[in-house]
Amino acid sequence: MKINPWASPLLIGAVALIFCSTLRAKEVQLLNVSYDPTREFYQDYNRAFTKYWKEKTGETVTVRQSHGGSGKQARSVIDGLEADVVTLALAYDIDAIAERGKLLGVKWQTQFPRNSAPYTSTIVFLVRKGNPKGVQDWDDLVKPGVSVITPNPKTSGGARWNYLAAWGFALKKYGNDAQKAKEFVRQLYKNVPVLDSGARGAMTTFAQRGIGDVFISWENEAYLASAELGKDKFEMVVPALSILAEPPVAVVEKVAQRHGTETVAKAYLEYLYSLEGQKIAAKHYYRPREKGAWASSPVSFAELKLFTVEEFGGWQKAHNTHFSDGGIFDQIYKP
Amino acid sequence: MKIQFKKHSVLPGFGITLGFTLLYLSLIVLIPLSGLFFKTSQISWNEFWHIATGERVLYSYKLTFGCSLIAATINMFFGLLVAWVLVRYPFPFKKIVDASIDLPFALPTAVAGIALTDLYSVNGWIGKLLDRAHIQAAFTPLGILIALTFIGLPFVVRVVQPVLQDLDKAEEEAALSLGAGRFSTFFRVILPEIWPAILTGFTLAFARALGEYGSVIFIAGNMPMKTEITTLLIVTKLEQYDYAGATAIAIVMLLVSFALLLTINVLQWWSRSRHTFTTAQELQ
């Protein structure tokens, strides 16, 4: 075997470098395990937090990010991905980390104010330029001839909010008649020609392949998409009533304890609630809790009536009723 | 019958190499697979049966095994054709064509899936033409078939190619000079030689198609009871943290695939022994 003469000096150098960097003065590392569309947001936010933390304590903190589908990320943490903090799309996924992984207390949602959701969003519609099908509200999605794109709520955590938003609308419309709401949702999903497994795939189906008249989407992702794909192609339609999507955050207590990063992990998530953190969230199209930060967003958020997942008795109950095997979502596909 | 082990092999190192092989196989294959059975043993037999024979699950078996079988069959014919052309005829850019056969191996499956969906959806290049003929490819079982055919092609070509290459030209010439027509030369001289390789290629393509996920989910449309493949159902269960349920379906897949592969192997062995038997007879 021929060995590259440069290999061994390089190797020694690399080892020495790794060794030195571990010996260097105080440096803390955090791993933030998050879901897909938060990538740019947390890149910005990490920069701000690192600066803030350096000024406050003199410590240099490096935050690494991991992104993927919310459920997949939660499974990775359960299976041993060393996340100090998680910032996912729905509370159900962090519940799973608490229950199955036993990595944080089941009462994790009280770690931080406002259900541990520092920023929020809602579910809106993206339609093609000029809104040729005249879609204004949830009612229009069940009309024959309107084709709707939304991912499969059983494989996409984010899409569960879409489903629940439609369900909540139907409940209000039919005076809490669950049977009628079920019929409404069945009609809606009859208009769905493709059930992509994730939000990204569904967006491609709608935007790149030109399939469907309406794309049900998180508001922040709809803004991100129109910024990426060209504002002149799509229009956003905000329904009169929708769900308040609350993507939660939490310190993974057991992991942070092991890493000795509890303080900085807690501060990292707390800073999301500061005016600075709220402004960065607004800049990336999330609706911050702090109304004072709304002006920092490049867009103006539409006013609409919002209900929360509490209408369904929380995520555990909503999941068992609607998305578990044999649940209502499965039933509406039974012939 | 007394079973006899050969005491001494001419080659040294039998003990250590066999030991290593067993250890390696256990680490890479057997232990992960037994983990699968271990996970499933957490649920009762009734639950297992209930999960593994659910209506949607049964449908997905039909779809997955059906599409994989058809795709592997298509690949068997056209893979042989491709291998034949590559071995027998010189033509410009042959090296490039030859290399491009391996692309489905190398391409990340998700990339393949997205590219195929782009081509075959209603607004894609091919999809547009198909749409005019009122054929919908993307988001139907036909789309699944296309993806599975794509990923399976190199298996047949790469297995058949070297066998075809090593074929002795003299045999064919002998057949021709003895008055055999082109058809009987192909079917009675060439095909028996390469048939085991074709079967192996078919088996590999079939096995690969059964477990495929990445390229299919984009083009399938994933509609329950229409285009849901089994691997998607496994992922669906995982998404709900139902590990036991996911492994239950996986076990069924594993057992059925194993049985099918075994059958094909037996067939292959049988066809090989029959072939050597008939040639031996003919020689007498």
XYZ file of C-alpha atoms in Angstrom:
619
model
C 0.000 0.000 0.000
C 1.247 3.431 -0.836
C 0.867 5.978 1.891
C 0.593 9.618 1.117
C 3.694 11.258 2.649
C 1.523 14.130 3.863
C -0.897 11.874 5.693
C 0.889 11.380 8.969
C 1.934 15.004 9.653
C -1.592 16.082 8.786
C -3.060 13.516 11.116
C -0.808 14.519 13.966
C -1.681 18.137 13.329
C -5.369 17.418 13.382
C -5.140 15.463 16.615
C -3.077 18.225 18.198
C -5.624 20.799 17.100
C -8.514 18.877 18.598
C -6.523 18.418 21.784
C -5.673 22.118 22.049
C -9.209 23.255 21.424
C -10.524 21.123 24.260
C -7.925 22.580 26.563
C -8.679 26.169 25.658
C -10.403 28.481 28.087
C -14.085 28.433 28.834
C -16.104 27.435 25.866
C -19.561 25.966 26.023
C -21.350 24.014 23.371
C -25.078 23.626 23.000
C -26.943 21.422 20.598
C -30.322 22.744 19.514
C -32.398 20.024 17.896
C -35.089 21.734 15.889
C -37.471 21.102 13.007
C -37.146 22.033 9.354
C -38.153 25.655 8.655
C -36.336 27.171 11.640
C -32.875 26.883 10.112
C -32.344 30.518 9.115
C -34.170 31.787 12.155
C -31.881 29.976 14.586
C -28.769 30.889 12.626
C -29.658 34.520 13.226
C -30.745 33.954 16.766
C -27.615 31.984 17.722
C -25.442 34.861 16.608
C -27.429 37.266 18.771
C -27.400 34.938 21.758
C -23.667 34.235 21.538
C -22.998 37.961 21.624
C -25.399 38.513 24.499
C -23.931 35.645 26.527
C -20.346 36.764 25.921
C -21.163 40.254 27.175
C -23.034 38.947 30.165
C -20.723 36.176 31.386
C -17.557 36.253 29.277
C -18.213 32.706 28.193
C -18.040 31.774 24.544
C -20.999 29.635 23.588
C -21.257 27.788 20.314
C -24.684 26.572 19.356
C -24.901 23.741 16.895
C -28.166 23.128 15.078
C -29.846 20.004 13.825
C -32.900 20.160 11.586
C -35.329 17.604 10.228
C -38.939 16.544 10.495
C -40.207 17.223 14.014
C -41.129 13.624 14.828
C -37.903 12.251 13.421
C -35.896 14.724 15.482
C -37.746 13.737 18.648
C -37.011 10.071 17.934
C -33.339 10.884 17.477
C -33.267 12.564 20.890
C -35.034 9.581 22.478
C -32.528 7.282 20.815
C -29.568 9.229 22.155
C -28.891 12.379 20.126
C -27.345 14.605 22.785
C -29.636 17.624 22.521
C -29.316 20.244 25.238
C -32.432 21.982 24.006
C -35.225 20.998 21.638
C -37.327 23.450 19.639
C -39.942 21.408 17.807
C -43.172 21.862 15.869
C -45.629 20.482 18.376
C -45.829 19.638 22.056
C -46.709 16.029 21.291
C -43.153 15.372 20.140
C -41.586 16.804 23.301
C -44.136 14.842 25.328
C -42.749 11.738 23.669
C -39.204 12.670 24.715
C -40.460 13.126 28.273
C -42.485 9.939 28.388
C -40.476 7.495 26.350
C -37.011 8.923 26.732
C -37.530 10.116 30.325
C -35.079 12.898 29.524
C -37.176 15.701 30.968
C -40.106 16.033 33.345
C -43.611 15.435 32.006
C -44.496 18.930 33.202
C -41.919 20.413 30.833
C -44.435 22.832 29.373
C -44.222 24.900 32.542
C -40.449 25.413 32.111
C -41.078 28.690 30.326
C -43.964 31.183 30.114
C -46.844 30.897 27.596
C -46.873 27.114 27.269
C -43.134 27.212 26.557
C -43.896 28.608 23.109
C -42.041 31.914 22.725
C -43.195 32.472 19.175
C -46.298 31.317 17.342
C -47.734 31.044 13.890
C -51.028 30.093 12.343
C -52.394 28.075 9.470
C -53.149 29.965 6.245
C -53.710 29.210 2.563
C -51.387 29.766 -0.339
C -53.190 30.089 -3.687
C -52.044 30.760 -7.211
C -51.719 34.332 -8.448
C -55.077 36.030 -8.918
C -56.774 33.354 -6.761
C -58.543 31.756 -9.764
C -60.730 29.513 -7.592
C -61.754 32.409 -5.351
C -60.687 30.732 -2.120
C -61.473 32.903 0.909
C -62.092 30.601 3.841
C -62.145 26.964 4.991
C -65.601 26.529 3.420
C -64.113 26.923 -0.033
C -61.742 24.009 0.422
C -64.517 21.402 0.422
C -66.092 22.649 -2.787
C -65.958 20.195 -5.668
C -63.257 21.054 -8.192
C -60.958 22.694 -5.653
C -57.794 20.697 -5.243
C -56.006 21.030 -1.890
C -52.409 20.169 -1.051
C -51.491 19.290 2.522
C -49.087 16.654 3.884
C -50.191 13.477 5.603
C -50.878 14.398 9.261
C -49.809 10.934 10.323
C -46.273 11.391 9.053
C -45.914 15.165 9.326
C -46.191 16.793 12.743
C -46.631 20.223 11.192
C -49.573 19.019 9.110
C -51.437 17.968 12.256
C -51.973 21.675 12.900
C -53.509 21.983 9.401
C -55.912 19.161 10.119
C -56.866 20.497 13.546
C -57.406 23.997 12.137
C -59.911 22.607 9.630
C -61.563 20.529 12.342
C -61.809 23.526 14.682
C -63.391 25.597 11.951
C -65.964 22.886 11.257
C -66.801 22.538 14.947
C -67.483 26.272 15.166
C -69.490 26.230 11.970
C -71.720 23.329 12.946
C -72.133 24.265 16.615
C -69.779 21.587 17.990
C -71.370 18.729 16.090
C -68.491 16.244 15.826
C -70.286 14.107 13.248
C -70.694 17.065 10.912
C -67.115 18.166 11.529
C -65.946 14.700 10.542
C -67.957 14.919 7.332
C -66.426 18.329 6.613
C -62.902 17.025 7.089
C -63.695 13.955 4.992
C -64.844 16.239 2.167
C -61.702 18.328 2.536
C -59.366 15.347 2.315
C -61.353 14.057 -0.652
C -60.031 17.127 -2.436
C -56.428 16.228 -1.583
C -54.870 14.419 -4.571
C -51.454 13.760 -3.017
C -50.515 13.165 0.614
C -46.840 14.016 0.829
C -44.993 12.701 3.835
C -43.643 16.106 4.878
C -44.270 19.828 4.481
C -41.259 20.254 2.202
C -42.486 17.628 -0.248
C -45.997 19.074 -0.238
C -44.621 22.525 -0.975
C -42.700 21.118 -3.958
C -45.830 19.400 -5.212
C -47.724 22.667 -5.072
C -45.094 25.149 -6.186
C -42.791 23.240 -8.529
C -45.175 20.697 -10.027
C -48.137 23.030 -10.256
C -50.525 20.559 -8.648
C -53.466 21.821 -6.558
C -55.281 25.118 -6.161
C -54.692 25.659 -2.453
C -51.748 24.822 -0.256
C -52.493 24.676 3.456
C -49.436 25.945 5.240
C -47.994 27.477 8.350
C -47.984 31.239 7.943
C -44.225 31.574 8.442
C -43.520 28.824 5.910
C -45.886 30.427 3.417
C -43.943 33.687 3.727
C -40.620 31.857 3.444
C -41.862 30.068 0.337
C -43.100 33.193 -1.390
C -39.811 34.906 -0.632
C -37.951 31.947 -2.163
C -40.175 31.101 -5.083
C -41.162 34.577 -6.195
C -43.905 36.794 -4.825
C -45.595 37.158 -8.193
C -46.603 33.507 -8.400
C -48.621 32.999 -5.257
C -50.971 34.847 -2.971
C -51.640 34.269 0.655
C -55.221 33.968 1.864
C -55.838 34.265 5.579
C -59.035 32.579 6.756
C -61.268 34.348 9.288
C -60.644 31.642 11.863
C -57.644 29.412 12.368
C -55.541 27.656 14.962
C -52.767 29.257 16.975
C -49.763 27.089 16.175
C -47.493 27.028 19.208
C -44.131 25.400 18.433
C -42.680 24.695 21.883
C -39.149 24.787 23.274
C -37.630 22.897 26.196
C -34.376 22.182 27.977
C -33.638 18.455 27.814
C -32.857 18.323 31.506
C -31.045 14.994 31.758
C -28.725 15.763 28.851
C -28.020 19.315 29.997
C -27.199 18.016 33.481
C -24.765 15.531 32.038
C -23.130 18.234 29.920
C -23.196 20.778 32.730
C -24.997 23.196 30.457
C -28.227 23.696 32.409
C -27.705 27.389 33.060
C -26.722 28.361 29.578
C -29.389 26.139 27.999
C -32.030 27.775 30.147
C -30.703 31.240 29.319
C -30.654 30.327 25.633
C -34.368 29.624 25.603
C -35.231 32.467 27.979
C -33.568 34.925 25.653
C -36.142 33.964 23.011
C -38.668 35.842 25.162
C -36.555 39.016 25.320
C -37.395 41.868 22.985
C -34.302 41.051 20.922
C -35.258 37.375 20.571
C -38.850 38.277 19.758
C -37.691 40.670 17.057
C -35.581 37.991 15.394
C -38.554 35.610 15.432
C -40.690 38.320 13.835
C -38.036 38.898 11.210
C -38.350 35.251 10.234
C -42.133 35.481 9.942
C -43.068 33.897 13.256
C -45.656 35.786 15.288
C -43.833 36.780 18.461
C -45.737 36.765 21.756
C -44.566 40.323 22.404
C -46.758 42.645 20.341
C -44.027 45.283 20.570
C -41.858 43.150 18.313
C -44.448 42.735 15.561
C -43.198 45.822 13.784
C -39.819 44.135 13.214
C -41.361 41.714 10.782
C -40.963 42.440 7.065
C -44.654 41.570 6.711
C -47.725 42.750 8.542
C -49.536 39.916 10.255
C -53.241 39.756 9.467
C -55.701 39.890 12.345
C -57.811 36.783 12.656
C -59.654 34.791 15.295
C -57.480 32.075 16.744
C -58.235 29.035 18.846
C -55.631 26.827 20.505
C -55.072 23.098 20.760
C -56.707 23.308 24.196
C -60.024 23.245 22.311
C -59.189 19.607 21.681
C -58.100 18.963 25.265
C -54.373 19.213 24.563
C -52.081 17.285 22.233
C -52.298 13.882 23.874
C -56.050 13.805 23.586
C -56.075 15.326 20.099
C -53.566 12.743 18.967
C -55.434 9.781 20.399
C -58.746 10.905 18.917
C -57.555 11.931 15.490
C -54.160 10.566 14.510
C -53.683 7.265 16.323
C -54.242 4.047 14.377
C -57.957 3.686 13.717
C -58.458 7.317 14.773
C -60.634 9.774 12.928
C -58.083 10.476 10.233
C -57.937 6.761 9.414
C -61.723 6.535 9.536
C -62.287 9.261 6.968
C -60.281 7.209 4.476
C -62.347 4.075 5.050
C -64.483 3.502 1.965
C -25.977 -41.186 6.457
C -22.726 -40.296 8.043
C -21.693 -36.714 7.679
C -18.020 -36.298 7.106
C -16.076 -33.140 7.553
C -12.929 -32.711 5.568
C -10.173 -32.639 8.134
C -7.585 -30.784 6.156
C -7.998 -28.216 3.515
C -5.180 -27.438 1.160
C -5.576 -23.761 1.958
C -4.436 -22.724 5.422
C -6.421 -20.468 7.755
C -9.827 -22.092 7.531
C -10.534 -21.734 11.241
C -9.682 -18.088 11.543
C -11.460 -17.010 8.363
C -14.639 -18.904 9.209
C -14.531 -17.494 12.736
C -14.179 -13.994 11.386
C -16.957 -14.532 8.852
C -19.365 -15.678 11.544
C -18.456 -12.820 13.864
C -18.790 -10.292 11.070
C -22.130 -11.671 9.931
C -23.442 -11.599 13.487
C -22.405 -8.005 14.045
C -23.627 -6.657 10.731
C -26.666 -8.815 9.990
C -27.804 -11.193 12.694
C -27.757 -8.966 15.765
C -29.713 -6.096 14.164
C -32.255 -8.567 12.809
C -32.675 -10.311 16.123
C -33.200 -6.858 17.610
C -36.190 -6.612 15.310
C -37.660 -9.807 16.723
C -36.851 -8.704 20.254
C -38.715 -5.410 19.796
C -41.751 -7.204 18.428
C -41.792 -9.644 21.309
C -42.979 -6.762 23.485
C -46.453 -7.130 22.047
C -48.735 -10.122 22.295
C -49.415 -12.500 19.452
C -52.955 -11.135 19.075
C -51.781 -7.560 18.851
C -49.122 -8.578 16.364
C -51.685 -10.328 14.215
C -54.036 -7.374 14.463
C -51.342 -4.903 13.348
C -49.833 -7.087 10.649
C -53.164 -7.877 9.004
C -54.865 -4.497 9.222
C -56.831 -3.581 6.131
C -54.432 -0.880 5.004
C -51.399 -2.981 5.813
C -52.694 -5.901 3.756
C -53.337 -3.573 0.869
C -49.827 -2.160 1.133
C -48.322 -5.693 0.988
C -50.223 -6.351 -2.189
C -49.092 -3.087 -3.699
C -45.458 -3.395 -2.613
C -44.958 -7.028 -3.561
C -46.954 -6.636 -6.776
C -45.099 -3.558 -7.983
C -41.719 -4.983 -6.975
C -42.412 -8.220 -8.832
C -43.518 -6.438 -11.994
C -40.586 -4.018 -11.820
C -38.094 -6.851 -11.373
C -39.638 -8.713 -14.309
C -39.399 -5.642 -16.525
C -35.796 -5.247 -15.452
C -35.100 -8.890 -16.189
C -36.021 -8.429 -19.842
C -34.685 -4.984 -20.475
C -31.646 -5.444 -18.275
C -30.717 -8.476 -20.368
C -31.215 -6.400 -23.500
C -28.984 -3.623 -22.188
C -26.306 -6.080 -21.105
C -26.466 -7.766 -24.493
C -26.018 -4.510 -26.377
C -23.168 -3.446 -24.123
C -21.310 -6.728 -24.513
C -21.948 -7.579 -28.137
C -21.829 -4.349 -30.143
C -19.265 -1.605 -30.386
C -20.759 1.881 -30.654
C -19.671 5.451 -29.927
C -19.726 6.651 -26.309
C -20.133 3.071 -25.152
C -18.022 3.732 -22.041
C -20.293 6.585 -21.015
C -23.446 4.575 -21.590
C -21.912 1.729 -19.640
C -21.031 3.988 -16.729
C -24.453 5.602 -16.658
C -26.023 2.217 -15.871
C -24.618 2.573 -12.368
C -26.281 5.918 -11.721
C -29.332 4.428 -9.983
C -26.844 2.790 -7.565
C -25.061 5.994 -6.792
C -27.857 8.523 -6.839
C -29.437 9.252 -3.452
C -32.871 7.674 -3.710
C -34.653 10.853 -2.674
C -33.001 12.688 -5.551
C -34.141 9.994 -7.940
C -37.653 10.229 -6.535
C -37.866 13.985 -6.905
C -36.426 13.907 -10.416
C -38.814 11.179 -11.543
C -41.790 12.942 -10.016
C -40.801 16.134 -11.809
C -40.678 14.296 -15.105
C -43.840 12.276 -14.720
C -46.198 14.693 -12.951
C -48.868 16.391 -15.038
C -46.636 19.370 -15.796
C -43.427 17.413 -16.358
C -41.926 16.627 -19.754
C -43.097 13.048 -19.949
C -46.143 13.572 -17.751
C -47.511 16.119 -20.215
C -47.353 13.653 -23.069
C -48.857 10.867 -20.976
C -51.591 13.222 -19.844
C -52.600 13.773 -23.436
C -53.073 10.025 -23.721
C -55.062 10.215 -20.440
C -52.484 8.241 -18.558
C -51.587 9.427 -15.092
C -48.176 8.233 -13.995
C -47.162 10.233 -10.923
C -49.234 9.599 -7.791
C -50.590 6.277 -9.064
C -49.272 2.699 -8.765
C -47.775 3.236 -12.221
C -45.517 5.897 -10.708
C -44.367 3.444 -8.035
C -43.588 0.950 -10.765
C -41.509 3.514 -12.649
C -39.444 4.345 -9.569
C -38.865 0.694 -8.706
C -37.859 -0.126 -12.276
C -35.400 2.742 -12.219
C -33.617 1.632 -9.057
C -33.555 -2.041 -10.039
C -32.045 -1.824 -13.517
C -28.320 -1.942 -12.651
C -28.717 -5.129 -10.636
C -29.690 -7.197 -13.654
C -27.258 -5.527 -16.042
C -24.262 -5.792 -13.758
C -24.899 -9.433 -12.923
C -25.589 -10.591 -16.466
C -22.884 -8.546 -18.193
C -19.770 -10.436 -16.985
C -21.357 -13.843 -17.642
C -22.260 -12.770 -21.147
C -18.758 -11.449 -21.613
C -17.173 -14.760 -20.635
C -19.393 -16.749 -22.927
C -17.325 -18.758 -25.361
C -17.987 -17.518 -28.879
C -16.971 -20.921 -30.216
C -20.092 -22.530 -28.753
C -22.340 -20.209 -30.682
C -20.346 -20.713 -33.832
C -20.549 -24.437 -33.351
C -24.317 -24.240 -32.925
C -24.646 -22.159 -36.053
C -22.413 -24.408 -38.101
C -24.388 -27.427 -36.923
C -27.450 -25.847 -38.431
C -29.171 -24.239 -35.444
C -31.117 -21.115 -36.321
C -30.640 -17.835 -34.486
C -33.564 -18.555 -32.212
C -32.485 -21.968 -31.158
C -28.901 -20.751 -30.725
C -30.143 -18.115 -28.340
C -32.649 -20.217 -26.471
C -30.736 -23.492 -26.362
C -27.128 -22.376 -26.186
C -26.876 -18.874 -24.761
C -29.878 -18.596 -22.483
C -29.158 -21.711 -20.420
C -25.689 -20.334 -19.744
C -26.833 -16.929 -18.532
C -30.129 -17.977 -16.972
C -28.735 -18.357 -13.422
C -27.227 -14.880 -13.681
C -30.522 -13.463 -14.907
C -32.332 -15.041 -11.971
C -29.782 -13.628 -9.545
C -30.223 -10.181 -11.063
C -33.977 -10.545 -10.839
C -33.739 -11.545 -7.193
C -31.503 -8.623 -6.311
C -33.712 -6.126 -8.131
C -36.779 -7.583 -6.460
C -35.266 -7.487 -2.982
C -34.097 -3.937 -3.483
C -37.550 -2.838 -4.651
C -39.271 -4.352 -1.609
C -37.342 -2.207 0.820
C -37.332 0.962 -1.228
C -38.567 4.112 0.466
C -36.827 7.294 -0.632
C -37.522 7.266 -4.343
C -41.073 5.983 -4.033
C -42.665 8.295 -1.473
C -42.290 11.305 -3.724
C -43.901 9.768 -6.774
C -46.458 7.575 -4.992
C -48.789 10.255 -3.662
C -49.206 8.111 -0.508
C -52.991 7.852 -0.645
C -54.347 5.332 1.858
C -55.643 2.165 0.172
C -54.349 3.399 -3.163
C -50.659 4.142 -3.224
C -49.374 3.458 0.275
C -46.311 1.230 0.242
C -45.422 -0.905 3.248
C -42.277 1.017 4.139
C -44.382 4.187 4.380
C -46.676 2.468 6.865
C -43.632 1.534 8.932
C -42.515 5.163 8.945
C -46.070 6.231 9.809
C -45.997 3.998 12.859
C -42.608 5.343 13.894
C -43.917 8.886 13.548
C -46.406 7.940 16.247
C -43.679 6.394 18.413
C -45.266 2.990 17.874
C -41.984 1.085 17.657
C -43.547 -2.314 18.296
C -46.163 -1.796 15.586
C -43.510 -0.695 13.104
C -41.346 -3.712 13.788
C -44.373 -6.008 13.529
C -44.909 -4.940 9.935
C -41.182 -5.082 9.312
C -41.094 -8.699 10.527
C -43.815 -9.691 8.094
C -41.875 -8.028 5.282
C -38.716 -9.789 6.389
C -40.277 -13.232 6.574
C -42.112 -12.963 3.279
C -39.039 -11.580 1.510
C -36.919 -14.349 2.976
C -39.367 -17.000 1.801
C -39.488 -15.486 -1.677
C -35.729 -15.198 -1.968
C -35.348 -18.741 -0.772
C -37.801 -19.963 -3.399
C -35.951 -18.121 -6.126
C -32.653 -19.551 -4.943
C -34.062 -23.054 -4.981
C -35.406 -22.433 -8.474
C -31.989 -21.213 -9.525
C -30.244 -24.226 -8.075
C -32.786 -26.496 -9.685
C -32.453 -24.911 -13.122
C -28.672 -25.090 -12.910
C -28.578 -28.744 -11.939
C -31.158 -29.617 -14.575
C -29.097 -27.840 -17.189
C -25.881 -29.639 -16.313
C -27.828 -32.892 -16.163
C -29.260 -32.497 -19.652
C -25.922 -31.498 -21.122
C -24.350 -34.521 -19.487
C -27.053 -36.670 -20.984
C -26.646 -35.149 -24.393
C -22.940 -35.834 -24.282
C -23.406 -39.510 -23.735
